[in-house]
Coordinates of N, CA and C in Angstrom, one line a residue:
M206 N 4.0 -21.3 23.4 CA 4.4 -20.0 22.9 C 5.9 -19.8 23.2
D207 N 6.7 -19.5 22.1 CA 8.1 -19.3 22.3 C 8.4 -17.9 22.8
S208 N 9.6 -17.7 23.2 CA 10.0 -16.4 23.8 C 9.9 -15.2 22.8
R209 N 10.1 -15.5 21.5 CA 9.9 -14.4 20.5 C 8.5 -13.9 20.4
E210 N 7.5 -14.8 20.5 CA 6.1 -14.4 20.5 C 5.8 -13.6 21.7
Q211 N 6.4 -13.8 22.8 CA 6.2 -13.0 24.0 C 6.7 -11.6 23.8
V212 N 7.8 -11.5 23.1 CA 8.4 -10.2 22.9 C 7.8 -9.4 21.7
E213 N 7.6 -10.0 20.6 CA 7.1 -9.4 19.4 C 5.6 -9.4 19.3
P214 N 5.0 -8.2 19.3 CA 3.5 -8.2 19.3 C 3.0 -8.8 17.9
R215 N 1.7 -9.1 17.9 CA 1.1 -9.7 16.6 C 1.1 -8.7 15.5
V216 N 0.8 -7.4 15.8 CA 0.8 -6.4 14.8 C 1.6 -5.2 15.3
V217 N 2.5 -4.7 14.5 CA 3.3 -3.5 14.8 C 3.1 -2.4 13.8
W218 N 3.4 -1.2 14.2 CA 3.2 -0.1 13.2 C 4.3 1.0 13.5
A219 N 4.5 1.8 12.4 CA 5.3 2.9 12.5 C 4.9 3.9 11.5
V220 N 5.2 5.2 11.8 CA 4.9 6.2 10.8 C 6.3 6.6 10.2
V221 N 6.4 6.6 8.9 CA 7.7 6.9 8.2 C 7.5 8.1 7.2
K222 N 8.5 8.9 7.1 CA 8.5 10.0 6.1 C 8.6 9.4 4.7
S223 N 8.0 10.1 3.7 CA 8.1 9.6 2.3 C 8.0 10.9 1.4
G224 N 8.2 10.7 0.2 CA 8.1 11.7 -0.8 C 6.7 12.2 -1.0
I225 N 5.7 11.5 -0.4 CA 4.3 11.9 -0.5 C 3.7 12.2 0.9
G226 N 4.5 12.5 1.9 CA 4.0 12.7 3.2 C 4.2 11.5 4.1
P227 N 3.8 11.7 5.4 CA 3.9 10.6 6.3 C 3.0 9.4 6.0
L228 N 3.6 8.2 6.0 CA 2.9 6.9 5.8 C 2.9 6.1 7.1
L229 N 1.8 5.5 7.4 CA 1.7 4.5 8.5 C 1.9 3.2 7.8
L230 N 2.9 2.4 8.3 CA 3.2 1.0 7.8 C 2.8 0.1 9.0
A231 N 2.0 -0.9 8.7 CA 1.7 -1.9 9.8 C 2.0 -3.3 9.2
A232 N 2.6 -4.1 10.1 CA 2.9 -5.5 9.7 C 2.5 -6.4 10.8
S233 N 2.2 -7.6 10.3 CA 1.9 -8.8 11.2 C 3.0 -9.7 11.0
R234 N 3.0 -10.9 11.7 CA 4.0 -11.9 11.5 C 3.9 -12.5 10.1
D235 N 2.8 -12.3 9.4 CA 2.7 -12.8 8.0 C 3.2 -11.8 7.0
G236 N 3.4 -10.6 7.3 CA 3.9 -9.6 6.4 C 3.3 -8.2 6.6
L237 N 3.6 -7.3 5.6 CA 3.0 -6.0 5.6 C 1.5 -6.1 5.4
V238 N 0.8 -5.5 6.3 CA -0.7 -5.7 6.3 C -1.4 -4.4 5.9
N239 N -0.8 -3.2 6.1 CA -1.5 -2.0 5.9 C -0.5 -0.8 5.6
V240 N -0.9 0.0 4.7 CA -0.1 1.2 4.4 C -1.2 2.3 4.4
V241 N -1.0 3.4 5.1 CA -2.0 4.5 5.2 C -1.3 5.8 4.9
F242 N -1.9 6.5 3.9 CA -1.5 7.8 3.5 C -1.8 8.9 4.5
H243 N -1.0 10.0 4.4 CA -1.3 11.2 5.2 C -1.4 10.9 6.7
A244 N -0.5 10.2 7.2 CA -0.6 9.7 8.6 C -0.3 10.7 9.7
T245 N -1.1 11.8 9.7 CA -1.0 12.7 10.8 C -1.6 12.0 12.0
D246 N -1.5 12.7 13.2 CA -1.9 12.1 14.4 C -3.4 11.6 14.3
A247 N -4.3 12.4 13.8 CA -5.7 11.9 13.8 C -5.9 10.8 12.8
V248 N -5.3 10.8 11.6 CA -5.4 9.7 10.7 C -4.7 8.5 11.3
R249 N -3.6 8.6 11.9 CA -2.8 7.5 12.5 C -3.7 6.8 13.6
D250 N -4.3 7.6 14.5 CA -5.1 7.1 15.5 C -6.3 6.3 15.0
K251 N -6.9 6.8 14.0 CA -8.1 6.2 13.4 C -7.7 4.9 12.7
A252 N -6.5 4.9 12.0 CA -6.0 3.7 11.3 C -5.7 2.6 12.3
V253 N -5.0 3.0 13.4 CA -4.6 2.0 14.4 C -5.9 1.4 15.1
E254 N -6.9 2.2 15.3 CA -8.1 1.7 15.9 C -8.8 0.8 15.0
R255 N -8.9 1.1 13.7 CA -9.5 0.3 12.7 C -8.7 -1.1 12.5
L256 N -7.4 -1.0 12.6 CA -6.6 -2.3 12.5 C -7.0 -3.2 13.7
A257 N -7.0 -2.6 14.9 CA -7.3 -3.4 16.1 C -8.7 -4.0 16.0
S258 N -9.7 -3.3 15.5 CA -11.0 -3.9 15.3 C -11.0 -5.0 14.2
R259 N -10.3 -4.8 13.1 CA -10.4 -5.8 12.0 C -9.5 -7.0 12.3
L260 N -8.4 -6.8 13.0 CA -7.5 -7.9 13.2 C -7.6 -8.6 14.6
G261 N -8.4 -8.0 15.5 CA -8.6 -8.6 16.8 C -7.5 -8.5 17.7
T262 N -6.6 -7.6 17.5 CA -5.4 -7.4 18.4 C -5.0 -6.0 18.4
E263 N -4.4 -5.5 19.5 CA -4.0 -4.1 19.6 C -2.7 -3.9 18.9
P264 N -2.6 -3.2 17.8 CA -1.3 -2.9 17.2 C -0.4 -2.1 18.1
V265 N 0.8 -2.3 18.0 CA 1.8 -1.7 18.9 C 2.8 -0.8 18.1
E266 N 3.0 0.4 18.5 CA 3.9 1.2 17.8 C 5.3 0.7 18.1
A267 N 6.0 0.3 17.0 CA 7.3 -0.3 17.2 C 8.2 -0.1 15.9
P268 N 8.7 1.2 15.7 CA 9.4 1.5 14.5 C 10.7 0.7 14.4
G269 N 11.2 0.1 15.4 CA 12.4 -0.7 15.4 C 12.2 -2.1 15.2
S270 N 10.9 -2.5 15.0 CA 10.6 -4.0 15.0 C 11.2 -4.6 13.7
P271 N 11.7 -5.8 13.9 CA 12.2 -6.6 12.7 C 11.0 -6.8 11.7
L272 N 9.8 -6.9 12.2 CA 8.7 -7.1 11.3 C 8.5 -5.9 10.3
L273 N 9.0 -4.7 10.6 CA 8.9 -3.5 9.8 C 10.2 -3.1 9.1
A274 N 11.3 -3.6 9.6 CA 12.6 -3.1 9.1 C 12.8 -3.2 7.6
E275 N 12.5 -4.3 7.0 CA 12.6 -4.4 5.5 C 11.6 -3.5 4.8
A276 N 10.4 -3.5 5.2 CA 9.4 -2.6 4.6 C 9.9 -1.1 4.6
I277 N 10.3 -0.7 5.8 CA 10.8 0.7 5.9 C 12.0 0.9 4.9
R278 N 12.9 0.0 4.9 CA 14.1 0.1 4.0 C 13.6 0.2 2.5
Q279 N 12.7 -0.6 2.1 CA 12.3 -0.7 0.7 C 11.5 0.6 0.4
F280 N 10.6 1.1 1.3 CA 9.9 2.4 1.0 C 10.9 3.5 0.9
E281 N 11.9 3.6 1.7 CA 12.9 4.6 1.6 C 13.6 4.6 0.2
A282 N 14.0 3.4 -0.2 CA 14.7 3.2 -1.5 C 13.7 3.6 -2.6
Y283 N 12.5 3.2 -2.5 CA 11.5 3.5 -3.6 C 11.4 5.0 -3.8
F284 N 11.2 5.7 -2.7 CA 11.0 7.2 -2.7 C 12.3 7.9 -3.1
A285 N 13.5 7.3 -2.9 CA 14.7 7.8 -3.3 C 15.0 7.5 -4.8
G286 N 14.1 6.8 -5.5 CA 14.3 6.5 -6.9 C 15.3 5.3 -7.1
E287 N 15.6 4.6 -6.0 CA 16.6 3.5 -6.0 C 16.0 2.1 -6.1
R288 N 14.6 2.0 -6.1 CA 13.9 0.8 -6.1 C 12.7 0.9 -6.9
R289 N 12.4 -0.1 -7.8 CA 11.2 -0.1 -8.6 C 10.2 -1.0 -8.2
D290 N 10.6 -2.1 -7.5 CA 9.6 -3.1 -7.1 C 9.8 -3.4 -5.6
F291 N 8.7 -3.8 -5.0 CA 8.8 -4.2 -3.6 C 8.8 -5.7 -3.5
D292 N 9.7 -6.2 -2.7 CA 9.8 -7.6 -2.5 C 9.6 -7.9 -1.0
L293 N 8.4 -7.9 -0.6 CA 8.0 -8.0 0.8 C 6.9 -9.1 1.0
P294 N 7.0 -9.8 2.1 CA 5.8 -10.7 2.4 C 4.6 -9.8 2.7
L295 N 3.5 -10.1 2.1 CA 2.2 -9.4 2.3 C 1.2 -10.2 3.1
D296 N 0.6 -9.6 4.0 CA -0.5 -10.2 4.8 C -1.8 -9.7 4.1
W297 N -2.5 -10.5 3.4 CA -3.7 -10.1 2.7 C -5.0 -10.2 3.5
S298 N -4.9 -10.4 4.8 CA -6.1 -10.7 5.6 C -7.1 -9.5 5.7
L299 N -6.8 -8.3 5.3 CA -7.7 -7.2 5.3 C -8.6 -7.1 4.0
I300 N -8.4 -8.0 3.1 CA -9.1 -8.0 1.8 C -9.4 -9.4 1.3
S301 N -10.5 -9.6 0.7 CA -10.8 -10.9 0.2 C -11.6 -10.9 -1.1
G302 N -12.0 -12.0 -1.6 CA -12.8 -12.2 -2.8 C -12.3 -11.5 -4.0
F303 N -13.2 -10.9 -4.7 CA -12.9 -10.2 -6.0 C -11.9 -9.1 -5.8
N304 N -12.0 -8.4 -4.7 CA -11.0 -7.3 -4.4 C -9.6 -7.9 -4.3
R305 N -9.5 -8.9 -3.6 CA -8.1 -9.6 -3.4 C -7.6 -10.1 -4.8
E306 N -8.5 -10.7 -5.6 CA -8.1 -11.2 -6.9 C -7.6 -10.0 -7.8
V307 N -8.3 -8.9 -7.8 CA -7.9 -7.8 -8.6 C -6.6 -7.2 -8.1
L308 N -6.4 -7.1 -6.8 CA -5.2 -6.5 -6.3 C -4.0 -7.4 -6.5
R309 N -4.2 -8.7 -6.4 CA -3.1 -9.6 -6.7 C -2.6 -9.5 -8.1
E310 N -3.6 -9.4 -9.0 CA -3.3 -9.2 -10.5 C -2.6 -7.9 -10.7
L311 N -3.0 -6.9 -10.1 CA -2.4 -5.6 -10.2 C -0.9 -5.7 -9.7
A312 N -0.7 -6.3 -8.5 CA 0.6 -6.4 -7.9 C 1.6 -7.1 -8.8
S313 N 1.1 -8.2 -9.5 CA 2.0 -9.0 -10.3 C 2.1 -8.6 -11.7
G314 N 1.0 -7.9 -12.2 CA 0.9 -7.7 -13.7 C 1.1 -6.3 -14.2
V315 N 1.3 -5.3 -13.3 CA 1.5 -3.9 -13.8 C 2.7 -3.4 -13.2
P316 N 3.8 -3.4 -14.0 CA 5.1 -3.1 -13.4 C 5.3 -1.5 -13.3
Y317 N 6.3 -1.2 -12.6 CA 6.8 0.2 -12.4 C 6.8 0.9 -13.7
G318 N 6.3 2.1 -13.7 CA 6.3 3.0 -14.9 C 5.3 2.7 -16.0
Q319 N 4.4 1.8 -15.7 CA 3.3 1.4 -16.6 C 1.9 1.7 -15.9
V320 N 0.9 1.9 -16.7 CA -0.4 2.0 -16.2 C -1.4 1.0 -16.9
V321 N -2.5 0.8 -16.3 CA -3.6 0.0 -16.8 C -4.9 0.6 -16.6
G322 N -5.9 0.4 -17.5 CA -7.2 1.0 -17.3 C -8.0 0.1 -16.4
Y323 N -9.0 0.7 -15.8 CA -9.9 -0.1 -14.9 C -10.5 -1.2 -15.6
G324 N -11.1 -1.0 -16.8 CA -11.7 -2.0 -17.6 C -10.7 -3.1 -18.1
D325 N -9.5 -2.7 -18.4 CA -8.5 -3.7 -18.8 C -8.1 -4.6 -17.6
L326 N -8.0 -4.0 -16.4 CA -7.7 -4.8 -15.3 C -8.9 -5.8 -15.0
A327 N -10.1 -5.3 -15.2 CA -11.3 -6.2 -15.0 C -11.2 -7.4 -15.9
G328 N -10.8 -7.1 -17.2 CA -10.7 -8.2 -18.2 C -9.6 -9.2 -17.8
R329 N -8.5 -8.7 -17.2 CA -7.4 -9.6 -16.8 C -7.9 -10.6 -15.7
V330 N -8.9 -10.3 -14.9 CA -9.4 -11.2 -13.9 C -10.6 -11.9 -14.4
G331 N -10.9 -11.8 -15.7 CA -12.1 -12.6 -16.2 C -13.4 -11.9 -16.0
Q332 N -13.4 -10.6 -15.7 CA -14.7 -9.9 -15.5 C -14.7 -8.6 -16.3
P333 N -14.7 -8.7 -17.7 CA -14.5 -7.6 -18.5 C -15.5 -6.4 -18.3
G334 N -16.7 -6.7 -17.8 CA -17.6 -5.6 -17.6 C -17.6 -5.0 -16.2
A335 N -16.5 -5.3 -15.4 CA -16.5 -4.9 -14.0 C -15.6 -3.8 -13.7
A336 N -15.5 -2.8 -14.6 CA -14.6 -1.7 -14.4 C -14.9 -0.9 -13.1
Q337 N -16.2 -0.7 -12.8 CA -16.6 0.0 -11.6 C -16.2 -0.8 -10.4
A338 N -16.3 -2.1 -10.4 CA -16.0 -3.0 -9.3 C -14.4 -2.9 -9.1
V339 N -13.7 -2.8 -10.2 CA -12.2 -2.6 -10.0 C -11.9 -1.3 -9.3
G340 N -12.7 -0.3 -9.6 CA -12.5 1.0 -9.0 C -12.7 0.9 -7.5
M341 N -13.8 0.1 -7.1 CA -14.1 -0.1 -5.7 C -12.9 -0.9 -5.0
A342 N -12.4 -1.9 -5.7 CA -11.3 -2.7 -5.2 C -10.0 -1.8 -5.0
M343 N -9.8 -0.8 -5.9 CA -8.7 0.1 -5.7 C -8.9 0.9 -4.4
G344 N -10.1 1.4 -4.2 CA -10.4 2.2 -3.0 C -10.3 1.4 -1.7
A345 N -10.4 0.0 -1.8 CA -10.4 -0.8 -0.7 C -8.9 -1.4 -0.4
N346 N -8.0 -1.0 -1.3 CA -6.6 -1.5 -1.2 C -6.0 -1.2 0.1
P347 N -5.7 -2.2 1.0 CA -5.0 -1.9 2.2 C -3.5 -1.7 2.1
L348 N -3.0 -1.9 0.9 CA -1.5 -1.9 0.7 C -1.1 -1.0 -0.4
P349 N -1.6 0.3 -0.5 CA -1.2 1.1 -1.6 C 0.3 1.4 -1.6
V350 N 0.7 1.7 -2.8 CA 2.1 1.9 -3.2 C 2.7 0.5 -3.4
V351 N 2.7 -0.4 -2.5 CA 3.2 -1.8 -2.7 C 2.3 -2.5 -3.7
V352 N 1.0 -2.5 -3.5 CA 0.1 -3.0 -4.5 C -0.4 -1.7 -5.2
P353 N 0.2 -1.4 -6.4 CA 0.2 -0.1 -6.9 C -1.1 0.4 -7.6
C354 N -2.1 0.7 -6.8 CA -3.4 1.2 -7.3 C -3.2 2.5 -8.0
H355 N -2.1 3.2 -7.7 CA -1.9 4.5 -8.4 C -1.7 4.3 -9.9
R356 N -1.4 3.1 -10.3 CA -1.1 2.8 -11.7 C -2.4 2.5 -12.5
V357 N -3.5 2.5 -11.9 CA -4.8 2.2 -12.5 C -5.4 3.6 -12.9
V358 N -5.7 3.7 -14.2 CA -6.2 5.0 -14.7 C -7.4 4.8 -15.6
E359 N -8.1 5.9 -16.0 CA -9.3 5.8 -16.8 C -8.8 5.4 -18.3
S360 N -9.7 4.7 -19.0 CA -9.3 4.3 -20.3 C -9.3 5.4 -21.3
G361 N -10.0 6.5 -21.0 CA -10.0 7.7 -21.9 C -8.8 8.6 -21.7
G362 N -7.9 8.2 -20.8 CA -6.7 9.0 -20.6 C -6.7 9.8 -19.3
G363 N -7.9 9.8 -18.6 CA -8.0 10.5 -17.3 C -7.2 9.8 -16.2
I364 N -6.9 10.5 -15.2 CA -6.1 10.0 -14.1 C -6.9 9.0 -13.2
G365 N -8.2 9.2 -13.1 CA -9.1 8.4 -12.3 C -9.0 8.9 -10.9
G366 N -9.6 8.2 -10.0 CA -9.7 8.6 -8.6 C -8.5 8.0 -7.8
F367 N -8.4 8.3 -6.5 CA -7.4 7.8 -5.7 C -7.6 8.1 -4.2
G368 N -7.6 7.0 -3.4 CA -7.9 7.2 -2.0 C -6.9 8.1 -1.3
G369 N -5.7 8.2 -1.8 CA -4.7 9.1 -1.2 C -4.8 10.5 -1.7
G370 N -5.7 10.8 -2.6 CA -5.8 12.1 -3.2 C -5.2 12.2 -4.6
L371 N -5.7 13.0 -5.4 CA -5.2 13.0 -6.8 C -3.8 13.6 -6.9
E372 N -3.4 14.5 -6.0 CA -2.0 15.1 -6.0 C -1.1 14.0 -5.6
T373 N -1.4 13.1 -4.7 CA -0.6 12.0 -4.3 C -0.4 11.0 -5.5
K374 N -1.5 10.7 -6.2 CA -1.4 9.9 -7.3 C -0.5 10.5 -8.4
R375 N -0.7 11.7 -8.7 CA 0.2 12.4 -9.6 C 1.7 12.3 -9.2
R376 N 1.9 12.5 -8.0 CA 3.3 12.5 -7.5 C 3.9 11.1 -7.7
L377 N 3.1 10.0 -7.3 CA 3.6 8.7 -7.5 C 3.9 8.3 -9.0
L378 N 2.9 8.8 -9.8 CA 3.1 8.5 -11.3 C 4.3 9.3 -11.8
A379 N 4.5 10.5 -11.3 CA 5.7 11.3 -11.7 C 7.0 10.6 -11.3
L380 N 7.0 10.1 -10.0 CA 8.2 9.4 -9.5 C 8.5 8.2 -10.4
E381 N 7.5 7.5 -11.0 CA 7.7 6.4 -11.8 C 7.9 6.7 -13.3
G382 N 7.9 8.0 -13.6 CA 8.1 8.5 -15.0 C 6.9 8.4 -15.9
V383 N 5.7 8.2 -15.4 CA 4.5 8.1 -16.2 C 4.0 9.5 -16.5
L384 N 4.2 10.4 -15.6 CA 3.8 11.8 -15.7 C 5.0 12.7 -15.5
P385 N 5.0 13.9 -16.1 CA 6.1 14.8 -15.8 C 6.0 15.3 -14.3
E386 N 7.2 15.7 -13.8 CA 7.3 16.2 -12.5 C 6.5 17.6 -12.5
P387 N 5.8 17.9 -11.4 CA 5.1 19.2 -11.4 C 6.2 20.3 -11.5
L388 N 5.8 21.4 -12.1 CA 6.7 22.6 -12.3 C 6.9 23.3 -11.0
F389 N 5.8 23.3 -10.2 CA 5.9 24.1 -8.9 C 5.0 23.4 -7.9

């Protein structure tokens, strides 16, 4: 084990301010591993506990960690309207199978300012009848905003569901110019 491994924990996290409220960002040596909405104390504590259980290591609060520095910078730029795409290494270890396949397609195939229907996304991964399964994959997304599940909407024009809440989804879509900014 080199000296860097002794200094840098396996998983680090920080809570950052954003245009949609506090976000918990967690990273491993492989990349950003988790983004959690509405990271109040109770939500943060539960998220850190869940990460410890799922990753087999105790995440360490380290807002100054080099593992988080670029992610924090890119989130700040995104919410300031200065960045449209995230260019970060991602640690996909919290998701697998069909869900991972769908999320990877979403991340690479639905750019800023565009939306896709659940059924359309299912078709893109070769499962045209799996719109509901795509919805489940969106709900299981460990990397929201970076893997833009807010861009997945109902085929009939409805906004669809969202793990961060519908107001958060509306605000993200407004930031990207898909919806108008709320009047109040």
